[in-house]
Coordinates of C-alpha atoms in Angstrom, one line a residue:
X21 CA -10.4 11.5 -5.6
X22 CA -10.2 7.8 -5.1
X23 CA -8.9 5.6 -7.9
X24 CA -10.0 2.0 -7.9
X25 CA -7.1 -0.2 -6.6
X26 CA -7.3 -2.5 -9.7
X27 CA -6.2 0.3 -11.9
X28 CA -4.4 2.7 -9.5
X29 CA -1.0 1.2 -10.3
X30 CA -1.6 1.5 -14.0
X31 CA -2.5 5.2 -13.7
X32 CA 0.6 5.8 -11.5
X33 CA 2.9 4.0 -14.0
X34 CA 1.5 5.9 -16.9
X35 CA 1.9 9.3 -15.1
X36 CA 5.4 8.4 -14.0
X37 CA 6.5 7.1 -17.4
X38 CA 5.6 10.2 -19.3
X39 CA 8.6 12.5 -19.6
X40 CA 6.6 15.6 -19.4
X41 CA 3.7 16.6 -17.1
X42 CA 0.4 17.7 -18.6
X43 CA -0.6 20.8 -16.7
X44 CA -4.3 20.2 -16.9
X45 CA -5.7 16.9 -15.6
X46 CA -9.2 15.7 -16.3
X47 CA -11.2 16.1 -13.1
X48 CA -13.2 14.3 -11.3
X49 CA -15.3 11.4 -10.2
X50 CA -18.6 11.9 -8.3
X51 CA -19.2 10.7 -4.7
X52 CA -19.8 7.2 -6.0
X53 CA -16.7 7.0 -8.2
X54 CA -18.5 7.1 -11.6
X55 CA -16.8 9.0 -14.5
X56 CA -18.6 12.2 -15.4
X57 CA -18.3 15.6 -16.9
X58 CA -16.4 17.4 -14.1
X59 CA -18.5 19.9 -12.1
X60 CA -17.2 23.3 -11.2
X61 CA -15.5 23.3 -7.8
X62 CA -17.2 24.4 -4.6
X63 CA -15.6 25.7 -1.5
X64 CA -16.8 25.1 2.1
X65 CA -16.7 27.8 4.7
X66 CA -16.3 27.0 8.4
X67 CA -16.9 29.7 10.9
X68 CA -13.9 30.1 13.3
X69 CA -16.3 30.4 16.3
X70 CA -18.5 27.5 15.2
X71 CA -21.8 27.4 13.3
X72 CA -23.3 25.8 10.3
X73 CA -20.9 25.2 7.4
X74 CA -21.7 27.1 4.1
X75 CA -21.0 26.1 0.5
X76 CA -20.1 28.5 -2.3
X77 CA -19.7 28.1 -6.0
X78 CA -16.3 28.7 -7.6
X79 CA -15.3 31.0 -9.1
X80 CA -18.3 33.3 -8.5
X81 CA -18.4 32.6 -4.8
X82 CA -22.1 32.8 -4.9
X83 CA -23.8 31.1 -1.9
X84 CA -25.1 27.6 -2.7
X85 CA -28.6 26.5 -1.6
X86 CA -26.8 23.7 0.4
X87 CA -26.4 24.3 4.1
X88 CA -25.4 22.0 6.9
X89 CA -28.3 20.9 9.2
X90 CA -26.0 20.7 12.3
X91 CA -23.7 23.4 13.6
X92 CA -19.9 22.7 13.6
X93 CA -18.0 23.4 16.8
X94 CA -15.2 25.9 16.8
X95 CA -12.7 24.5 14.3
X96 CA -9.0 24.5 15.0
X97 CA -8.0 23.0 11.7
X98 CA -9.7 21.5 8.6
X99 CA -8.2 18.1 8.0
X100 CA -9.6 17.4 4.5
X101 CA -12.3 15.6 2.6
X102 CA -13.0 12.2 1.1
X103 CA -15.3 13.0 -1.8
X104 CA -16.1 9.4 -2.5
X105 CA -17.5 8.9 1.0
X106 CA -18.9 12.4 1.0
X107 CA -17.2 13.2 4.3
X108 CA -15.3 16.3 5.5
X109 CA -13.0 16.0 8.5
X110 CA -12.1 18.7 11.0
X111 CA -10.3 19.0 14.3
X112 CA -12.2 21.2 16.8
X113 CA -10.8 23.3 19.6
X114 CA -11.4 20.5 22.2
X115 CA -9.3 18.0 20.2
X116 CA -12.3 16.1 18.9
X117 CA -12.3 14.8 15.3
X118 CA -15.6 15.7 13.8
X119 CA -17.1 14.9 10.4
X120 CA -19.5 16.7 8.2
X121 CA -21.6 14.3 5.9
X122 CA -22.2 16.2 2.7
X123 CA -25.2 14.2 1.7
X124 CA -27.0 14.1 5.0
X125 CA -25.7 17.5 6.0
X126 CA -25.2 16.2 9.6
X127 CA -22.2 16.6 11.9
X128 CA -21.0 14.1 14.4
X129 CA -17.9 13.3 16.5
X130 CA -15.7 10.5 15.2
X131 CA -12.8 10.4 17.7
X132 CA -11.8 12.1 20.9
X133 CA -8.5 13.4 22.3
X134 CA -6.9 13.6 18.8
X135 CA -3.5 15.2 18.6
X136 CA -3.1 15.3 14.8
X137 CA -4.8 13.8 11.7
X138 CA -4.4 13.6 8.0
X139 CA -6.1 12.4 4.8
X140 CA -4.4 9.8 2.6
X141 CA -4.3 9.8 -1.2
X142 CA -7.2 7.3 -1.3
X143 CA -9.3 9.4 1.1
X144 CA -8.6 7.3 4.2
X145 CA -8.3 9.2 7.5
X146 CA -5.4 8.7 9.9
X147 CA -5.6 10.1 13.4
X148 CA -3.0 10.2 16.3
X149 CA -4.5 10.5 19.8
X150 CA -2.9 12.0 22.9
X151 CA -1.6 8.6 23.8
X152 CA 0.2 8.2 20.4
X153 CA -2.2 5.5 19.2
X154 CA -2.8 5.7 15.4
X155 CA -6.3 5.0 14.1
X156 CA -7.2 4.6 10.4
X157 CA -10.8 5.0 9.3
X158 CA -11.6 2.4 6.7
X159 CA -15.1 2.8 5.2
X160 CA -16.2 4.6 8.4
X161 CA -14.9 1.8 10.6
X162 CA -11.9 2.5 12.9
X163 CA -8.8 0.3 12.6
X164 CA -6.1 0.7 15.3
X165 CA -2.4 0.3 14.4
X166 CA -0.6 -2.3 16.5
X167 CA 2.4 -0.1 17.3
X168 CA 2.2 3.5 18.6
X169 CA 3.9 6.5 17.1
X170 CA 7.2 7.0 18.7
X171 CA 7.3 10.8 18.8
X172 CA 5.2 13.9 18.8
X173 CA 4.2 14.6 15.1
X174 CA 5.0 18.0 13.6
X175 CA 3.6 16.9 10.2
X176 CA 1.5 13.9 9.1
X177 CA 1.2 12.4 5.7
X178 CA -0.2 9.0 4.4
X179 CA 0.7 6.7 1.6
X180 CA -1.3 4.8 -1.0
X181 CA -0.2 1.5 0.8
X182 CA -1.8 2.5 4.1
X183 CA 1.3 3.6 6.0
X184 CA 1.6 6.8 8.0
X185 CA 4.4 9.3 7.5
X186 CA 5.3 11.5 10.5
X187 CA 7.9 14.2 10.8
X188 CA 8.9 14.4 14.5
X189 CA 11.4 16.4 16.4
X190 CA 12.6 20.0 16.0
X191 CA 16.3 20.4 16.2
X192 CA 16.9 17.0 14.6
X193 CA 13.9 16.2 12.4
X194 CA 13.1 12.5 12.0
X195 CA 10.9 10.8 9.5
X196 CA 8.9 8.0 11.1
X197 CA 7.1 5.4 8.9
X198 CA 4.4 3.3 10.6
X199 CA 2.0 0.7 9.2
X200 CA -1.1 -0.9 10.7
X201 CA 0.8 -4.2 11.3
X202 CA 4.4 -3.1 11.0
X203 CA 6.8 -1.7 13.6
X204 CA 7.8 1.9 13.1
X205 CA 11.1 2.8 11.3
X206 CA 12.8 6.1 11.8
X207 CA 15.3 8.1 9.7
X208 CA 17.1 11.3 10.7
X209 CA 16.6 14.0 8.2
X210 CA 19.1 16.7 7.2
X211 CA 16.4 19.4 7.1
X212 CA 12.7 20.0 8.1
X213 CA 11.8 21.3 4.6
X214 CA 10.1 18.1 3.4
X215 CA 7.5 17.2 0.8
X216 CA 6.0 13.8 0.1
X217 CA 4.8 12.7 -3.3
X218 CA 1.0 12.4 -3.8
X219 CA 1.1 8.6 -3.3
X220 CA 3.6 8.9 -0.4
X221 CA 6.1 6.5 -2.0
X222 CA 8.9 9.2 -1.8
X223 CA 9.7 12.0 0.6
X224 CA 11.9 14.9 -0.8
X225 CA 14.0 17.0 1.6
X226 CA 15.5 20.3 0.6
X227 CA 19.0 21.0 2.0
X228 CA 21.4 23.9 1.3
X229 CA 23.1 22.0 -1.5
X230 CA 20.8 19.2 -2.6
X231 CA 17.4 17.6 -2.7
X232 CA 17.4 14.2 -0.9
X233 CA 14.9 11.5 -1.9
X234 CA 13.8 8.9 0.7
X235 CA 11.9 5.8 -0.3
X236 CA 9.2 5.3 2.4
X237 CA 8.8 1.6 1.6
X238 CA 12.5 0.8 2.0
X239 CA 12.8 -0.7 -1.5
X240 CA 15.3 1.8 -2.9
X241 CA 18.3 3.5 -1.5
X242 CA 18.3 7.1 -0.5
X243 CA 19.3 9.3 -3.4
X244 CA 20.7 12.9 -3.5
X245 CA 20.3 15.3 -6.4
X246 CA 22.9 18.1 -6.2
X247 CA 21.4 21.5 -6.7
X248 CA 23.0 24.9 -6.6
X249 CA 21.3 28.2 -5.5
X250 CA 20.5 27.2 -1.9
X251 CA 17.2 25.3 -2.1
X252 CA 14.6 26.4 0.5
X253 CA 11.5 24.3 -0.4
X254 CA 10.6 21.4 -2.6
X255 CA 7.4 20.0 -4.0
X256 CA 6.4 17.1 -6.2
X257 CA 4.2 17.5 -9.3
X258 CA 0.8 15.8 -8.9
X259 CA 2.0 12.8 -10.9
X260 CA 5.3 12.6 -8.9
X261 CA 7.7 12.6 -11.8
X262 CA 8.8 16.2 -11.5
X263 CA 10.3 18.1 -8.6
X264 CA 9.9 21.9 -8.1
X265 CA 12.7 23.5 -6.1
X266 CA 12.4 27.0 -4.7
X267 CA 15.7 28.7 -4.2
X268 CA 17.2 31.5 -2.2
X269 CA 18.9 32.6 -5.4
X270 CA 15.8 34.0 -7.1
X271 CA 14.9 31.0 -9.2
X272 CA 12.5 28.0 -9.4
X273 CA 14.1 24.8 -10.7
X274 CA 12.1 22.0 -12.3
X275 CA 13.9 18.7 -12.0
X276 CA 13.3 15.2 -13.4
X277 CA 12.5 13.0 -10.4
X278 CA 14.2 10.0 -12.0
X279 CA 17.4 11.3 -13.7
X280 CA 17.8 14.4 -11.5
X281 CA 18.3 16.5 -14.6
X282 CA 17.3 20.2 -14.6
X283 CA 14.5 20.5 -17.0
X284 CA 13.6 24.2 -16.6
X285 CA 14.7 27.2 -14.7
X286 CA 12.2 30.0 -14.0
X287 CA 13.4 33.3 -12.8
X288 CA 11.7 34.8 -9.7
X289 CA 11.5 38.4 -8.5
X290 CA 13.4 37.4 -5.3
X291 CA 14.3 34.6 -2.9
X292 CA 11.6 32.0 -2.2
X293 CA 10.8 30.0 0.9
X294 CA 7.6 28.0 0.2
X295 CA 5.7 26.2 -2.6
X296 CA 2.0 25.2 -2.9
X297 CA 0.4 23.5 -5.9
X298 CA -3.1 22.6 -7.1
X299 CA -4.2 19.0 -7.6
X300 CA -4.4 19.5 -11.4
X301 CA -0.8 20.7 -11.6
X302 CA -1.5 23.6 -14.0
X303 CA -0.6 26.4 -11.5
X304 CA 2.1 26.6 -8.8
X305 CA 2.3 29.2 -6.0
X306 CA 5.6 30.4 -4.7
X307 CA 5.9 32.1 -1.3
X308 CA 8.5 34.9 -1.3
X309 CA 11.0 34.9 1.6
X310 CA 9.8 38.4 2.5
X311 CA 6.3 40.0 2.3
X312 CA 2.7 38.9 2.0
X313 CA 2.3 37.8 -1.6
X314 CA 2.3 34.8 -3.9
X315 CA 4.1 34.4 -7.2
X316 CA 1.9 32.6 -9.7
X317 CA 3.7 30.1 -12.0
X318 CA 2.1 28.9 -15.2
X319 CA 3.5 25.4 -15.3
X320 CA 2.6 24.6 -18.9
X321 CA 4.4 27.7 -20.2
X322 CA 7.1 27.6 -17.6
X323 CA 6.9 31.2 -16.7
X324 CA 6.0 33.6 -13.9
X325 CA 2.5 34.9 -14.7
X326 CA 2.2 37.5 -12.0
X327 CA 2.2 38.5 -8.3
X328 CA -0.8 38.4 -6.0
X329 CA -1.1 40.0 -2.6
X330 CA -1.8 37.1 -0.2
X331 CA -1.5 36.1 3.4
X332 CA -0.2 32.6 3.7
X333 CA -2.1 30.4 6.2
X334 CA -2.9 26.7 6.3
X335 CA -5.9 27.0 4.0
X336 CA -5.2 30.0 1.8
X337 CA -4.0 30.9 -0.8
X338 CA -5.2 27.9 -2.8
X339 CA -5.7 27.1 -6.4
X340 CA -8.9 25.4 -7.3
X341 CA -10.8 24.6 -10.5
X342 CA -11.5 26.2 -12.9
X343 CA -8.3 28.3 -12.9
X344 CA -9.4 30.1 -9.7
X345 CA -7.1 31.4 -6.9
X346 CA -8.7 32.0 -3.5
X347 CA -7.0 34.6 -1.3
X348 CA -7.8 36.8 1.7
X349 CA -8.2 40.5 0.9
X350 CA -8.6 42.5 4.1
X351 CA -11.7 41.1 5.9
X352 CA -12.9 39.3 2.7
X353 CA -12.1 36.2 0.7
X354 CA -11.9 36.7 -3.1
X355 CA -11.6 34.4 -6.2
X356 CA -9.2 35.5 -8.9
X357 CA -9.2 34.3 -12.5
X358 CA -5.7 33.0 -13.2
X359 CA -6.5 32.3 -16.9
X360 CA -7.2 36.0 -17.6
X361 CA -4.7 38.9 -17.9
X362 CA -4.2 40.7 -14.6
X363 CA -6.0 38.0 -12.6
X364 CA -9.4 39.8 -12.4
X365 CA -11.7 39.2 -9.4
X366 CA -14.5 36.8 -10.2
X367 CA -16.1 36.6 -6.7
X368 CA -16.0 37.9 -3.2
X369 CA -17.3 36.8 0.3
X370 CA -17.4 39.8 2.6
X371 CA -16.2 39.1 6.1
X372 CA -14.9 35.6 5.2
X373 CA -11.2 36.2 6.0
X374 CA -11.6 35.1 9.7
X375 CA -13.0 31.7 8.7
X376 CA -11.5 28.4 7.4
X377 CA -12.0 27.4 3.8
X378 CA -11.8 24.1 2.0
X379 CA -12.2 23.6 -1.8
X380 CA -13.9 20.3 -2.8
X381 CA -14.7 18.8 -6.2
X382 CA -18.4 18.4 -5.3
X383 CA -21.8 20.0 -5.9
X384 CA -25.1 19.1 -4.3
X385 CA -27.3 16.9 -6.4
X386 CA -30.1 19.5 -6.9
X387 CA -27.6 21.9 -8.4
X388 CA -25.8 19.4 -10.7
X389 CA -28.9 17.8 -12.2
X390 CA -29.6 20.9 -14.3
X391 CA -25.9 21.1 -15.3
X392 CA -25.8 17.4 -16.2
X393 CA -29.0 17.8 -18.3
X394 CA -27.5 20.7 -20.2
X395 CA -24.2 18.7 -20.8
X396 CA -26.2 15.7 -22.1
X397 CA -28.2 17.9 -24.4
X398 CA -25.1 19.6 -25.8
X399 CA -23.3 16.2 -26.3
X400 CA -26.4 14.7 -28.0
X401 CA -26.6 17.7 -30.3
X402 CA -22.9 17.4 -31.2
X403 CA -23.3 13.7 -31.8
X404 CA -26.2 14.3 -34.1
X405 CA -24.3 16.8 -36.2
X406 CA -21.3 14.5 -36.7
X407 CA -21.2 11.7 -39.3
X408 CA -19.7 8.6 -37.9
X409 CA -18.0 8.0 -34.6
X410 CA -17.0 11.2 -32.8
X411 CA -17.2 10.5 -29.1
X412 CA -13.9 10.7 -27.1
X413 CA -12.8 10.2 -23.5
X414 CA -10.6 13.1 -22.4
X415 CA -8.0 12.2 -19.8
X416 CA -5.7 15.2 -19.9
X417 CA -4.9 18.5 -21.6
X418 CA -1.8 20.6 -22.0
X419 CA -0.6 23.9 -23.6
X420 CA 2.6 22.0 -24.4
X421 CA 2.1 19.8 -27.5
X422 CA 5.2 17.8 -26.7
X423 CA 3.9 16.8 -23.3
X424 CA 0.5 15.9 -24.8
X425 CA 2.1 13.7 -27.5
X426 CA 4.4 11.9 -25.1
X427 CA 1.4 11.1 -22.8
X428 CA -0.6 9.8 -25.7
X429 CA 2.3 7.6 -26.8
X430 CA 2.6 6.1 -23.3
X431 CA -1.1 5.4 -23.2
X432 CA -1.0 3.7 -26.6
X433 CA 1.9 1.7 -25.3
X434 CA -0.4 0.5 -22.5
X435 CA -2.9 -0.7 -25.1
X436 CA -5.3 2.3 -25.0
X437 CA -6.5 4.1 -28.2
X438 CA -5.0 7.4 -27.3
X439 CA -4.5 10.4 -29.5
X440 CA -4.2 14.2 -29.3
X441 CA -7.0 16.6 -30.3
X442 CA -5.4 19.8 -31.7
X443 CA -6.7 23.1 -30.4
X444 CA -9.1 25.0 -32.5
X445 CA -7.6 28.3 -31.4
X446 CA -4.2 29.4 -30.3
X447 CA -5.2 29.9 -26.7
X448 CA -6.7 26.4 -26.3
X449 CA -5.0 23.3 -25.0
X450 CA -3.9 20.1 -26.7
X451 CA -6.3 17.5 -25.4
X452 CA -5.3 13.9 -24.8
X453 CA -8.2 11.6 -25.6
X454 CA -9.2 7.9 -25.9
X455 CA -11.3 6.8 -28.8
X456 CA -13.2 7.5 -30.9
X457 CA -16.2 5.5 -29.8
X458 CA -19.4 4.9 -31.7
X459 CA -21.6 5.8 -28.7
X460 CA -21.4 7.7 -25.5
X461 CA -22.2 4.5 -23.6
X462 CA -19.1 2.8 -24.9
X463 CA -16.9 5.8 -23.9
X464 CA -18.5 5.8 -20.4
X465 CA -17.8 2.1 -20.0
X466 CA -14.1 2.6 -20.9
X467 CA -14.0 5.5 -18.4
X468 CA -15.2 3.2 -15.6
X469 CA -12.9 0.3 -16.7
X470 CA -9.6 2.2 -16.8
X471 CA -10.0 3.8 -13.4
X472 CA -8.5 7.1 -14.6
X473 CA -10.2 10.5 -14.1
X474 CA -11.8 11.4 -17.4
X475 CA -14.8 12.9 -19.1
X476 CA -16.6 12.7 -22.4
X477 CA -16.1 15.2 -25.3
X478 CA -17.4 15.2 -28.8
X479 CA -15.6 16.9 -31.7
X480 CA -15.5 17.2 -35.4
X481 CA -11.7 17.6 -35.5
X482 CA -9.7 14.5 -36.3
X483 CA -7.0 13.8 -33.6
X484 CA -3.3 13.9 -34.3
X485 CA -1.8 10.4 -33.7

C-alpha cells in the first residue's frame, strides 16, 4: 500500500505517538490509490516449474476467473507486489527479474543478472545485479545508484526515504546503508537476527542479553534495551512503536520501542526462534525452536490462541485478510480461520504445496464491481434509515478499548474529528472513526485528503468521545 508522500509523515507520527497499537488496521487502497471499502484478499499461485499464475479468493481459496495471459518462467523467489502500480515482481531461476502486470495479465523481463531484490514500503523495487550495481525502479523507470553495494547481500530491505539496507557477511554480519546519491555506510552488528521497521528508519538486532536499535539515517545514536531470557528473534509492530521479542526462555515479550519498557509478557509452550506478522498487526506467528508448527498470538488480547502445524518457508505460513492463515498441509495449501475457535479450515488447494504463494490486497475489476455495488446499496439503505448525519470514516479497530481511545485522542490532537464507535456485541471491536459527515461524498473526500488507509461505515450508534 502506498501512502501519498504529503501525508505519509502525518500517518507515521500518529501511529508512533499512540501508546498502544490497534490490532486491526483499516485496509486498503485500490490500484489507483483511492480510498474504498477494502476488498477481501486474494492470493497468487506461481508454479514452481513455470506456467501461468493463478489467482484465488481468500479465505475460500476458490479459483478466480482471472488468469495470466503469459506464462511465468520457473520462479526461484517471489519478491513482492506494488498494488498501486498493479505489478508483481519475481526472480526466476536464470536470475532475471520478471514482472506480472495484474491489469494486462502480461509477463515481461525487467532486469537481467539480478543477485537479489526487495520491495520498499512505498512499493518501489530495488535490485542488486551480479556486479553489485543497485537499480531502483521508479514508476517503471530504472534509476541506478551512483555507488555499488560493498558486499554480497544476505538480506535486503528498503526505507521510505529511498535507501537500501543490506545485511552482508556471515561470521561478522554487517549492516550496509546505501542511497541513490550517497556513499555506503557500514556498521558491524552483534548478531544476524535483525528486523527493520516497516518504514526502514530503524533496524532491531536481537542479542543474547539485549535488543539493539540502529538508526539507518544516522540521526540518532545506537540504543540498547536490556532484555532477559535470551532473545532469539525480534519484530517491529506494523506502526513501529512496539517490539516483539521471542525468547529462548519460553516467552514472548512486548516492548515499548521508545522507552524500552516491557508492556506485556506472553507465555509460550517452549523456546522460540522466529517471528512473522501480518500487515494489519492483529495476529503474530511465532516459530518454535523445535518442530514444524506455528504458535498463533492474538495481539489485541495478548494471549496465545493456539498451535498450528506448519512448515516454515519463505512464503508460508502467512496471515492475510480477513483473519486467514495460509499453511501447507501435506501436498495441499489450506486457509484456516483464526477468528474462530479451533482454527477451522475455510479453503484448500490440492497439490498447491509445491508452488510459491503471494497474498495481495487486490481483486480483478470484474469481480469487485458486483461487491462494490452491493456495498453501495447497503450504505445507501443504512443512510436512508438514519435521521441526520451518520456517515463515518473508519481508520482502525481494536479489541482493546484503551488502545482505541488513545488513538482517537491522538487523531483529535492532530485536528481530526476522531471518536470511538463502541461494539454492538461483546465479540466485536472498538472502531476508531472520523466524522460524522453529512454525506458519503464528504467522507470520501476526507479519506483522500488525509492519505490514511480508511473505509466508510454507517451506524446508528453514537460514538464515544
